[in-house]
Amino acid sequence: MRATIIHAPGDIRVENVPEPSVTAPTDAVVRTVATCVCGSDLWAYRGIEPVDEPRPMGHEYVGVVEETGDDVTSVRPGQLVIGSFATSDNTCPNCRAGYQSACVNREFMSTCQAERIRVPQAEGTLVAVPDGAADELLPSLLTLSDVMGTGWYAALAAEVRPGATAVVVGDGAVGLCGVIAARELGAERVVAMSRHETRQKLAEEFGATDIVAERGEEGVARVRDLTDGVGADSVLECVGTAESMSQALRSTRPGGNVGFVGLPHGVRIDGQELFLSHVGLRGGPAPVRAYLPDLIQRVLDGRIDPGRVFDLTLPLEEVAEGYRAMDERRAIKALLRP
Amino acid sequence: MRATIIHAPGDIRVENVPEPSVTAPTDAVVRTVATCVCGSDLWAYRGIEPVDEPRPMGHEYVGVVEETGDDVTSVRPGQLVIGSFATSDNTCPNCRAGYQSACVNREFMSTCQAERIRVPQAEGTLVAVPDGAADELLPSLLTLSDVMGTGWYAALAAEVRPGATAVVVGDGAVGLCGVIAARELGAERVVAMSRHETRQKLAEEFGATDIVAERGEEGVARVRDLTDGVGADSVLECVGTAESMSQALRSTRPGGNVGFVGLPHGVRIDGQELFLSHVGLRGGPAPVRAYLPDLIQRVLDGRIDPGRVFDLTLPLEEVAEGYRAMDERRAIKALLRP
């Protein structure tokens, strides 16, 4: 079958690789219907994360079950399913606490930009989409595998409450999904920090009430202006750099919360500064699995339309162009059709 | 009047200084009935915080109102009152959000190891103790000015819930009060980390169910042993060093919370490590003012007895011995009678 392999920074190829198979009774094999390129894939593409040897790429998927191991009873061949970028048995103490992305049997998916994938812990990981979902909902369903679930977790970690003011730092697909999440959770005011016109526009269509184009100190000052000098109740940090984290922490009111979901690169938080801020902080790989049933329903009901973050659709064979377009910020997010 | 002045690390003296007076209509002057030495006073005493010039010391007090400015109506001369180590108008947005220690008019008290003090923002800061409180409750009432309120905030910031497992890092007065708070908030299991026999004993009397004497990696391993390998729901970090913060973060389960109340010295938190831990983190100077009415009632009702952290009582004139005893860990906390 055909699969995406990174050979070195900037060197993405589609190659023939062996078909995956059920190797444990807890596995399933899924034929991908749609997969995509993630902002976090760019860390390796840009050489910020090392690429020591050629390896497959991709961790987001929606697909059809082809085969299941003997222990898998929650899904069956032929069903359309979604799974998180992190597998989970959904029964361990961390799963039961709602942190499936910290499952004691967790594996991070890493081969999804391909025609077929092996899904470990399929029983707990995969969630079936009810029969008859319209094909045009596929992009939105695909976002639930990562970016929409991650934006949702950012809003929950930032403790967005009805009536709150939420700020979203980062205008990538996760940040834009964070805008949706903040609105769905009842934020009255959602401030999107973005300097790109097309992303500003999409943020507004997703429910942002204010746009702040400034960054750093100026951005913080603008947020303070918008919040009577106090800072925002909830800030969703969807980037993962030292600058974005600092901006998020300084935009939050005492007693407010930052939810951070961009994998931090080079972020060191000064303990005394955090202490004096009174800001609560929680991050991590999102427990997407926990939200899948609810978010699938919101997509099917037409309440949310996160699939609009895909502004480029390519056949799998052209995945390299998807990386290029996202790297150059010509595209927000590239959907791949295997 | 007599007041405590630090001249240099290790050099604490009681000297004659001018009487305080009402200088603003929002001030009150309070005659201290009891004051004390705080663990945080030792940072300067030990030279970890610089002492550039002689300055007064002390931020905890219970006393009798002697005089009030024209804007002060909530308390009157003759009343026994308690105030936080941080003043607050109790009306600004941060106060209304329950973070009085981030009041826009906040001042940190710093002259309380003395016979009399000026209390700014007295209207919002001071809380009167109902008439007739027994003299033997004074030590417990005094702890509400800082250490008991700070332990309470640590437990709230660590989101201690009924049935939870809570770990307390630090066996100073704040940590010991944190044990009380965790129990009062319903923790089923409270693990006190302490290697000092008298403090272990007091922790148990305050409600600790388990004692862990090990520190660092061994301490973390012991907590994991006690929690089925998962980590604790809530950890109260009551020290403020890099080691104690690391120990706290690593003792917490994914999705659990660390409340940190020891002023951090040299603490830098790795963003990626925090991210991967899924641990929520909130700290800061405790909004003691928010808790005073409730905690006063708990003391008057005999529900809590935090005054037992005072294992040394001295006349104000012997304050230097109080610092010495605490520095050498001969005393947990020294109460001063002006």
XYZ file of C-alpha atoms in Angstrom:
676
model
C 0.000 0.000 0.000
C 0.963 3.657 -0.263
C 2.160 5.567 2.791
C 3.866 8.855 3.640
C 7.491 8.677 4.774
C 9.676 11.547 5.948
C 13.327 11.044 4.995
C 14.736 14.327 6.230
C 13.478 17.808 6.994
C 11.610 18.996 3.916
C 11.777 15.555 2.265
C 8.312 13.946 2.308
C 7.597 10.996 -0.031
C 4.775 8.554 -0.712
C 6.118 5.023 -0.955
C 5.062 1.400 -1.094
C 5.100 -0.223 2.338
C 3.784 -3.563 3.665
C 0.064 -3.740 4.430
C -0.724 -3.464 8.136
C -2.361 -6.434 9.819
C -3.972 -7.412 13.098
C -1.010 -8.438 15.236
C -2.706 -8.476 18.650
C -6.265 -9.426 19.635
C -6.817 -5.776 20.631
C -5.900 -4.420 17.162
C -8.055 -3.312 14.268
C -7.076 -2.502 10.700
C -8.778 0.571 9.285
C -8.883 1.702 5.647
C -8.488 5.468 5.806
C -11.160 7.492 4.047
C -9.560 10.808 4.940
C -6.374 11.815 6.719
C -4.456 15.075 6.968
C -1.324 17.022 7.799
C -1.038 18.458 11.329
C 0.711 21.599 12.424
C 2.767 19.403 14.733
C 4.013 17.421 11.701
C 5.830 20.588 10.705
C 8.204 20.370 13.685
C 9.974 17.463 11.929
C 9.429 18.901 8.450
C 11.163 22.091 9.552
C 13.994 20.227 11.275
C 13.071 21.515 14.729
C 12.515 17.899 15.753
C 15.267 15.561 14.516
C 14.605 13.024 11.746
C 17.205 10.366 12.472
C 15.931 7.857 9.956
C 13.056 7.568 7.464
C 9.759 7.111 9.300
C 6.036 7.172 8.528
C 3.931 10.229 9.314
C 0.376 11.097 10.290
C -1.840 10.682 13.329
C -5.329 11.823 12.242
C -7.848 9.673 10.452
C -11.400 8.736 9.715
C -11.862 5.389 8.025
C -13.680 2.115 7.608
C -12.899 -0.890 9.779
C -11.568 -3.756 7.674
C -10.561 -6.305 10.288
C -10.635 -6.631 14.067
C -8.781 -8.753 16.602
C -10.661 -11.231 18.762
C -10.924 -8.865 21.745
C -12.539 -6.058 19.761
C -16.318 -5.980 20.083
C -17.171 -2.261 20.150
C -16.714 -1.798 16.393
C -17.073 -4.173 13.431
C -15.853 -4.329 9.857
C -17.644 -1.935 7.576
C -18.232 0.756 10.192
C -17.000 4.311 9.696
C -14.830 5.138 12.710
C -12.749 7.921 14.211
C -9.899 7.515 16.665
C -7.709 9.905 18.586
C -4.069 10.524 17.753
C -3.411 8.649 21.019
C -4.765 5.160 21.618
C -6.455 4.265 24.890
C -7.944 1.180 26.479
C -10.616 3.411 28.025
C -10.591 1.313 31.216
C -7.375 2.172 33.105
C -7.450 4.641 36.022
C -6.274 7.533 33.856
C -8.906 6.785 31.217
C -11.591 6.551 33.870
C -10.456 9.934 35.180
C -11.104 11.369 31.711
C -7.470 11.502 30.641
C -7.450 8.863 27.914
C -4.407 10.525 26.363
C -2.511 9.395 29.485
C -3.777 5.808 29.196
C -1.331 3.342 30.677
C -1.539 1.494 27.332
C -1.226 4.650 25.250
C 0.507 4.603 21.892
C 0.778 7.679 19.736
C -0.489 7.014 16.208
C 2.208 7.731 13.660
C 1.376 6.009 10.367
C -1.940 7.585 9.376
C -0.986 9.429 6.195
C -1.477 6.100 4.400
C -4.102 3.913 2.783
C -4.488 1.610 5.764
C -3.497 1.697 9.421
C -3.243 -0.641 12.360
C -5.049 0.769 15.415
C -3.892 -0.693 18.755
C -6.370 -0.826 21.674
C -9.134 -0.573 19.086
C -11.877 -1.426 21.596
C -11.240 1.670 23.637
C -9.853 3.871 20.882
C -12.310 3.736 17.997
C -15.712 5.389 18.036
C -18.162 4.533 15.266
C -19.984 7.251 13.378
C -23.724 6.474 13.141
C -24.686 5.057 9.734
C -25.660 7.451 7.014
C -23.430 10.416 7.862
C -23.305 12.618 4.787
C -20.030 12.587 2.856
C -19.740 16.357 3.153
C -19.377 15.943 6.933
C -16.174 13.917 6.510
C -13.825 16.906 6.888
C -15.505 17.933 10.149
C -15.452 14.351 11.410
C -11.760 14.144 10.535
C -10.969 17.177 12.710
C -12.340 15.290 15.713
C -9.352 12.955 15.515
C -7.131 15.754 16.757
C -7.538 19.486 16.141
C -11.177 19.931 17.146
C -10.743 17.633 20.157
C -7.576 19.514 21.042
C -9.283 22.894 20.778
C -12.043 21.477 22.970
C -9.569 20.355 25.611
C -7.838 23.751 25.479
C -11.142 25.420 26.288
C -11.907 22.958 29.087
C -8.379 23.257 30.527
C -8.779 27.039 30.386
C -12.084 26.513 32.271
C -14.189 28.493 29.813
C -17.532 29.173 31.490
C -20.776 30.695 30.267
C -20.406 34.446 30.053
C -16.611 34.344 30.181
C -14.087 36.229 28.107
C -11.778 33.803 26.303
C -8.643 34.605 24.353
C -7.210 32.235 21.749
C -3.485 32.528 21.083
C -2.661 30.917 17.743
C -4.601 30.952 14.485
C -3.707 27.489 13.230
C -6.350 24.802 12.908
C -6.252 24.093 16.658
C -6.648 27.752 17.565
C -9.541 28.134 15.140
C -11.179 25.036 16.628
C -10.514 26.583 20.038
C -12.686 29.518 18.982
C -15.504 27.074 18.190
C -15.011 25.330 21.540
C -14.993 28.543 23.555
C -18.261 29.614 21.927
C -19.880 26.213 22.403
C -18.905 26.289 26.082
C -20.659 29.605 26.461
C -17.976 32.283 26.298
C -19.629 35.628 25.679
C -16.543 37.194 24.237
C -13.918 35.311 22.230
C -10.781 37.189 21.248
C -8.806 35.594 18.410
C -5.186 36.663 18.142
C -4.290 36.528 14.452
C -2.579 38.698 11.912
C -3.677 36.755 8.818
C -6.747 38.086 7.095
C -8.194 34.762 5.928
C -7.748 33.247 9.378
C -9.223 36.300 11.064
C -12.245 35.913 8.802
C -12.663 32.222 9.589
C -12.237 32.928 13.311
C -15.056 35.448 13.101
C -17.229 32.981 11.227
C -16.489 30.454 13.987
C -17.710 32.954 16.569
C -14.794 35.228 17.521
C -16.137 38.564 18.705
C -12.813 40.414 18.629
C -9.617 40.132 16.624
C -6.235 41.208 18.005
C -3.495 41.365 15.393
C -0.757 42.546 17.763
C 1.612 40.108 19.440
C 3.845 40.069 22.522
C 3.594 43.043 24.863
C 1.357 44.935 22.455
C -0.970 41.976 22.185
C -1.151 41.658 25.962
C -1.893 45.384 26.245
C -4.718 45.071 23.703
C -6.269 42.183 25.644
C -6.056 44.208 28.841
C -7.742 47.121 27.075
C -10.577 44.791 26.091
C -10.999 43.485 29.662
C -11.046 46.641 31.809
C -7.339 46.236 32.520
C -7.827 42.966 34.371
C -7.074 40.266 31.781
C -9.171 37.459 30.341
C -10.886 34.713 32.324
C -9.616 31.959 30.027
C -6.759 31.820 27.553
C -6.229 28.989 25.072
C -2.537 28.695 24.179
C -2.467 26.848 20.852
C 1.101 27.416 19.632
C 3.753 26.046 21.989
C 6.550 28.608 21.881
C 8.064 30.594 24.759
C 6.577 33.761 23.257
C 3.062 32.387 22.926
C 3.108 30.960 26.456
C 4.303 34.241 27.908
C 1.642 36.096 25.949
C -1.030 33.698 27.211
C 0.004 33.919 30.865
C 0.180 37.707 30.800
C -3.223 38.025 29.122
C -5.001 36.154 31.920
C -6.608 37.736 34.966
C -5.595 36.675 38.486
C -7.574 33.517 39.161
C -8.063 32.905 35.452
C -6.797 29.888 33.542
C -4.536 29.039 30.648
C -5.136 25.806 28.743
C -2.074 24.988 26.661
C -2.174 22.466 23.864
C 0.683 23.368 21.554
C 3.510 20.920 22.311
C 5.967 23.242 24.075
C 9.296 23.768 22.391
C 11.832 25.662 24.492
C 9.236 26.806 27.026
C 10.495 27.432 30.575
C 8.042 28.938 33.020
C 9.401 31.099 35.801
C 7.912 29.800 39.051
C 7.811 33.141 40.798
C 6.166 34.870 37.847
C 3.519 32.149 37.646
C 3.035 32.399 41.419
C 2.511 36.141 41.389
C 0.079 35.883 38.466
C -2.406 33.623 40.301
C -3.035 32.003 36.915
C -4.010 28.339 36.709
C -2.272 26.334 34.035
C -3.080 22.961 32.523
C -1.956 21.451 29.261
C -1.121 18.253 27.560
C -2.035 15.997 24.687
C -5.826 16.305 24.563
C -7.924 13.369 25.786
C -9.736 13.466 22.466
C -11.304 10.064 23.065
C -13.361 11.465 25.908
C -14.995 14.037 23.642
C -15.588 11.955 20.498
C -19.187 10.875 21.127
C -20.285 14.393 22.045
C -18.364 16.097 19.245
C -19.549 13.582 16.603
C -23.102 14.428 17.619
C -22.436 18.169 17.388
C -21.089 17.666 13.856
C -24.026 15.464 12.805
C -26.434 18.029 14.259
C -24.780 20.772 12.265
C -23.970 22.710 15.451
C -20.261 22.916 14.603
C -18.471 22.878 11.267
C -14.761 22.582 12.113
C -14.017 20.930 8.748
C -13.755 24.421 7.313
C -10.192 24.561 8.613
C -9.293 22.382 5.607
C -8.629 24.875 2.861
C -6.638 22.447 0.739
C -7.621 18.935 -0.357
C -5.121 16.706 -2.115
C -4.812 13.093 -3.167
C -2.488 11.204 -0.818
C 0.108 11.035 -3.598
C 0.516 14.818 -3.341
C 1.034 14.942 0.414
C 4.372 16.734 -0.023
C 2.511 19.716 -1.450
C 0.299 19.673 1.641
C 3.348 20.025 3.891
C 4.788 22.761 1.679
C 1.556 24.732 1.629
C 1.207 24.556 5.398
C 4.869 25.327 5.997
C 4.554 28.439 3.831
C 1.233 29.248 5.512
C -0.527 29.148 2.140
C -2.903 26.612 3.676
C -4.339 26.335 7.194
C -4.642 22.550 6.999
C -4.411 20.002 4.181
C -6.845 17.105 3.893
C -5.577 13.996 2.098
C -7.745 11.526 0.181
C -6.040 8.131 0.006
C 6.784 51.868 70.395
C 8.771 48.671 70.029
C 9.166 47.021 66.643
C 11.286 44.327 64.978
C 13.944 45.492 62.537
C 16.218 43.319 60.401
C 19.621 44.896 59.855
C 21.316 42.103 57.978
C 20.929 38.366 57.535
C 20.860 36.869 61.016
C 20.653 40.305 62.675
C 17.162 40.845 64.134
C 16.593 43.567 66.736
C 13.713 45.126 68.628
C 13.940 48.907 68.525
C 12.024 52.062 69.307
C 10.237 53.415 66.242
C 7.583 56.133 65.749
C 3.992 55.196 66.543
C 1.906 54.474 63.440
C -1.050 56.733 62.728
C -4.033 57.009 60.431
C -2.595 58.708 57.342
C -5.432 58.062 54.900
C -9.199 57.886 55.472
C -9.013 54.182 54.543
C -6.447 53.358 57.279
C -6.851 51.836 60.715
C -4.355 51.553 63.547
C -4.379 48.212 65.327
C -2.712 47.327 68.619
C -1.334 43.833 68.078
C -2.375 41.227 70.629
C -0.371 38.470 68.975
C 1.989 38.331 66.013
C 4.512 35.765 64.831
C 7.476 34.757 62.708
C 6.751 33.279 59.279
C 8.757 30.711 57.369
C 8.999 33.278 54.591
C 10.697 35.707 57.015
C 13.598 33.268 56.993
C 14.421 33.980 53.337
C 15.806 37.380 54.427
C 17.141 36.056 57.739
C 19.147 33.459 55.838
C 20.372 35.953 53.258
C 18.567 34.257 50.379
C 16.645 37.477 49.910
C 18.830 40.588 50.085
C 18.621 42.987 53.033
C 19.814 46.236 51.484
C 18.978 48.407 54.471
C 17.390 47.999 57.901
C 13.665 47.361 57.569
C 10.738 46.275 59.739
C 9.490 42.690 59.684
C 6.261 40.762 60.121
C 2.997 40.357 58.234
C 0.739 38.313 60.545
C -1.395 39.734 63.320
C -4.462 39.644 65.447
C -5.180 42.782 67.391
C -7.545 45.404 68.700
C -8.609 48.392 66.588
C -7.448 51.631 68.178
C -8.335 54.206 65.548
C -9.993 54.265 62.136
C -10.002 56.686 59.220
C -13.212 58.374 58.112
C -13.933 55.852 55.349
C -13.743 52.824 57.629
C -17.152 51.628 58.809
C -16.829 47.831 58.883
C -14.820 47.748 62.112
C -14.652 50.071 65.101
C -12.209 50.821 67.911
C -12.169 48.106 70.560
C -12.932 45.218 68.221
C -10.630 42.219 67.952
C -9.693 41.889 64.278
C -7.666 39.749 61.915
C -6.282 40.803 58.559
C -4.422 39.064 55.789
C -0.746 39.595 55.088
C -2.000 41.375 51.955
C -4.436 44.271 52.161
C -7.465 44.430 49.873
C -10.296 46.860 49.194
C -12.585 43.861 48.691
C -14.426 45.667 45.888
C -12.111 45.680 42.838
C -12.612 43.124 40.023
C -9.885 40.836 41.373
C -11.354 40.945 44.879
C -14.823 40.221 43.509
C -13.357 37.243 41.664
C -12.139 35.885 45.013
C -8.498 36.886 44.543
C -8.192 39.583 47.196
C -4.442 38.988 47.320
C -4.352 40.412 43.785
C -6.380 43.483 44.774
C -5.560 46.469 42.594
C -4.964 48.360 45.875
C -2.935 45.572 47.467
C -0.127 46.319 49.851
C 1.874 43.590 51.533
C 1.955 44.068 55.309
C 5.530 44.326 56.523
C 5.613 45.919 59.972
C 3.572 43.513 62.094
C 6.185 42.218 64.538
C 5.512 45.345 66.550
C 3.222 46.785 69.212
C 1.041 48.685 66.784
C 0.479 48.679 63.035
C -1.141 50.808 60.393
C -3.517 48.757 58.221
C -4.250 50.294 54.802
C -7.604 49.528 53.109
C -8.913 48.631 56.562
C -12.557 48.503 55.406
C -11.902 45.581 53.078
C -8.955 44.067 54.912
C -10.003 43.659 58.534
C -12.495 41.081 59.750
C -13.798 41.340 63.307
C -13.835 38.336 65.584
C -17.226 38.014 67.330
C -17.128 39.292 70.914
C -16.208 36.866 73.619
C -13.745 34.639 71.797
C -11.782 32.750 74.424
C -8.168 33.829 74.903
C -6.950 30.294 74.291
C -8.231 30.593 70.698
C -5.856 33.478 69.953
C -3.086 31.285 68.492
C -5.546 29.627 66.106
C -7.041 32.991 65.152
C -3.540 34.310 64.509
C -2.829 31.517 62.013
C -5.767 32.743 59.923
C -3.761 35.855 59.075
C -1.493 33.748 56.873
C -0.525 30.112 57.382
C -3.964 28.565 57.859
C -5.442 30.705 55.080
C -2.480 29.796 52.900
C -2.882 26.079 53.586
C -6.568 26.485 52.769
C -5.780 28.131 49.440
C -3.214 25.421 48.670
C -5.928 22.797 49.120
C -8.417 24.756 47.012
C -5.829 25.420 44.286
C -5.007 21.702 44.336
C -8.768 21.118 43.947
C -9.071 18.756 46.914
C -12.442 17.037 46.642
C -14.349 14.722 48.961
C -12.837 11.247 48.763
C -9.615 12.454 47.155
C -6.054 11.517 47.939
C -4.038 14.614 48.846
C -0.294 14.887 49.346
C 1.275 17.709 51.306
C 4.883 18.583 50.431
C 6.452 20.555 53.269
C 6.038 20.143 57.011
C 6.305 23.771 58.032
C 3.334 25.582 59.539
C 1.741 26.068 56.106
C 2.098 22.410 55.201
C 0.653 21.350 58.541
C -2.275 23.731 58.021
C -2.591 22.243 54.535
C -3.203 18.871 56.173
C -6.063 20.428 58.162
C -7.463 22.040 55.007
C -7.297 18.846 52.946
C -9.194 16.981 55.665
C -11.782 19.708 56.087
C -12.362 19.713 52.323
C -13.066 16.001 52.465
C -9.883 14.244 51.383
C -10.101 10.616 52.382
C -6.379 10.114 52.390
C -3.852 12.781 53.321
C -0.186 11.976 52.859
C 2.180 14.232 54.789
C 5.758 14.307 53.540
C 7.934 14.907 56.570
C 11.075 13.500 58.100
C 10.765 15.204 61.488
C 9.159 13.158 64.187
C 7.396 15.972 66.045
C 5.985 17.351 62.811
C 4.921 13.888 61.645
C 3.080 13.496 64.916
C 1.311 16.857 64.610
C 0.421 16.079 60.980
C -1.221 12.872 62.127
C -3.083 14.709 64.851
C -4.275 17.163 62.194
C -5.625 14.272 60.138
C -2.798 12.904 57.997
C -3.449 9.236 57.213
C 0.027 8.459 55.850
C 3.515 9.776 56.447
C 6.234 9.656 53.795
C 9.690 10.489 55.096
C 11.489 9.999 51.785
C 12.182 12.921 49.458
C 12.902 13.427 45.752
C 12.625 10.381 43.501
C 12.173 8.067 46.476
C 9.402 10.217 47.844
C 7.651 10.249 44.464
C 7.969 6.469 44.258
C 6.421 6.078 47.715
C 3.459 8.267 46.751
C 2.985 6.193 43.601
C 3.063 3.038 45.699
C 0.309 4.497 47.865
C -1.852 5.399 44.844
C -1.812 2.252 42.689
C 1.020 3.666 40.612
C -1.089 6.542 39.324
C -0.206 9.474 41.576
C -2.283 11.646 43.885
C -5.357 13.645 42.923
C -4.147 16.775 44.695
C -0.730 17.898 45.843
C -0.115 20.904 48.077
C 3.363 22.332 47.462
C 4.208 24.302 50.598
C 7.959 24.890 50.278
C 8.941 26.823 47.153
C 12.168 25.209 45.988
C 12.917 23.580 42.632
C 13.150 20.214 44.387
C 9.814 20.514 46.170
C 8.044 21.685 43.014
C 9.475 18.812 41.007
C 8.465 16.373 43.729
C 4.940 17.805 43.776
C 4.465 17.688 40.006
C 5.747 14.130 39.764
C 3.555 12.927 42.622
C 0.346 14.015 40.885
C -1.793 11.836 38.639
C -2.601 12.928 35.064
C -5.508 15.327 35.409
C -4.660 16.005 39.050
C -3.698 19.359 40.485
C -0.826 21.014 42.302
C -1.551 24.045 44.488
C 1.699 25.846 45.243
C 1.974 28.405 48.004
C 5.644 28.514 48.930
C 7.092 31.630 47.282
C 9.209 30.023 44.538
C 12.937 30.590 44.748
C 14.863 29.414 41.684
C 11.945 27.395 40.325
C 11.834 26.970 36.550
C 9.178 24.651 35.177
C 9.885 22.811 31.948
C 6.929 23.419 29.649
C 7.141 20.092 27.880
C 7.372 18.140 31.119
C 4.344 19.970 32.515
C 2.503 19.364 29.231
C 3.153 15.639 29.236
C 2.126 15.358 32.896
C -1.436 16.677 32.330
C -1.113 18.243 35.782
C -2.955 21.458 36.576
C -0.983 24.061 38.469
C -2.084 27.143 40.380
C -0.258 29.099 43.020
C 0.203 32.505 44.458
C -0.113 34.555 47.589
C -3.279 33.149 49.172
C -6.438 35.269 49.061
C -6.686 34.850 52.811
C -9.288 37.609 53.105
C -11.789 35.474 51.202
C -11.569 32.696 53.781
C -11.453 34.700 57.022
C -15.166 34.641 57.942
C -15.439 30.898 57.309
C -12.170 30.013 59.014
C -12.889 32.226 62.038
C -16.147 30.328 62.469
C -14.396 26.968 62.201
C -11.962 28.046 64.928
C -14.748 29.357 67.185
C -16.681 26.126 66.628
C -13.640 24.092 67.628
C -13.633 22.293 64.275
C -10.012 23.222 63.601
C -7.146 23.969 65.915
C -4.315 25.284 63.716
C -2.825 27.276 66.600
C -1.019 24.108 67.612
C 1.631 24.941 64.989
C 2.954 27.449 67.530
C 5.350 25.428 69.616
C 7.224 28.456 70.923
C 5.775 31.573 72.549
C 7.987 34.542 73.314
C 7.628 38.148 74.363
C 8.189 40.488 71.406
C 11.491 41.559 72.950
C 12.843 38.045 72.321
C 11.850 37.876 68.676
C 15.453 37.152 67.646
C 15.257 33.846 69.494
C 12.095 33.054 67.547
C 13.982 33.506 64.261
C 16.900 31.427 65.537
C 14.669 28.599 66.745
C 12.828 28.447 63.443
C 15.998 28.733 61.385
C 17.488 25.800 63.297
C 14.166 23.951 63.019
C 13.936 23.749 66.808
C 10.514 25.381 66.499
C 7.795 25.036 63.881
C 6.525 28.565 64.423
C 7.089 31.231 67.054
C 4.242 33.316 68.470
C 5.136 36.747 69.795
C 3.302 38.591 72.565
C 3.853 42.348 72.251
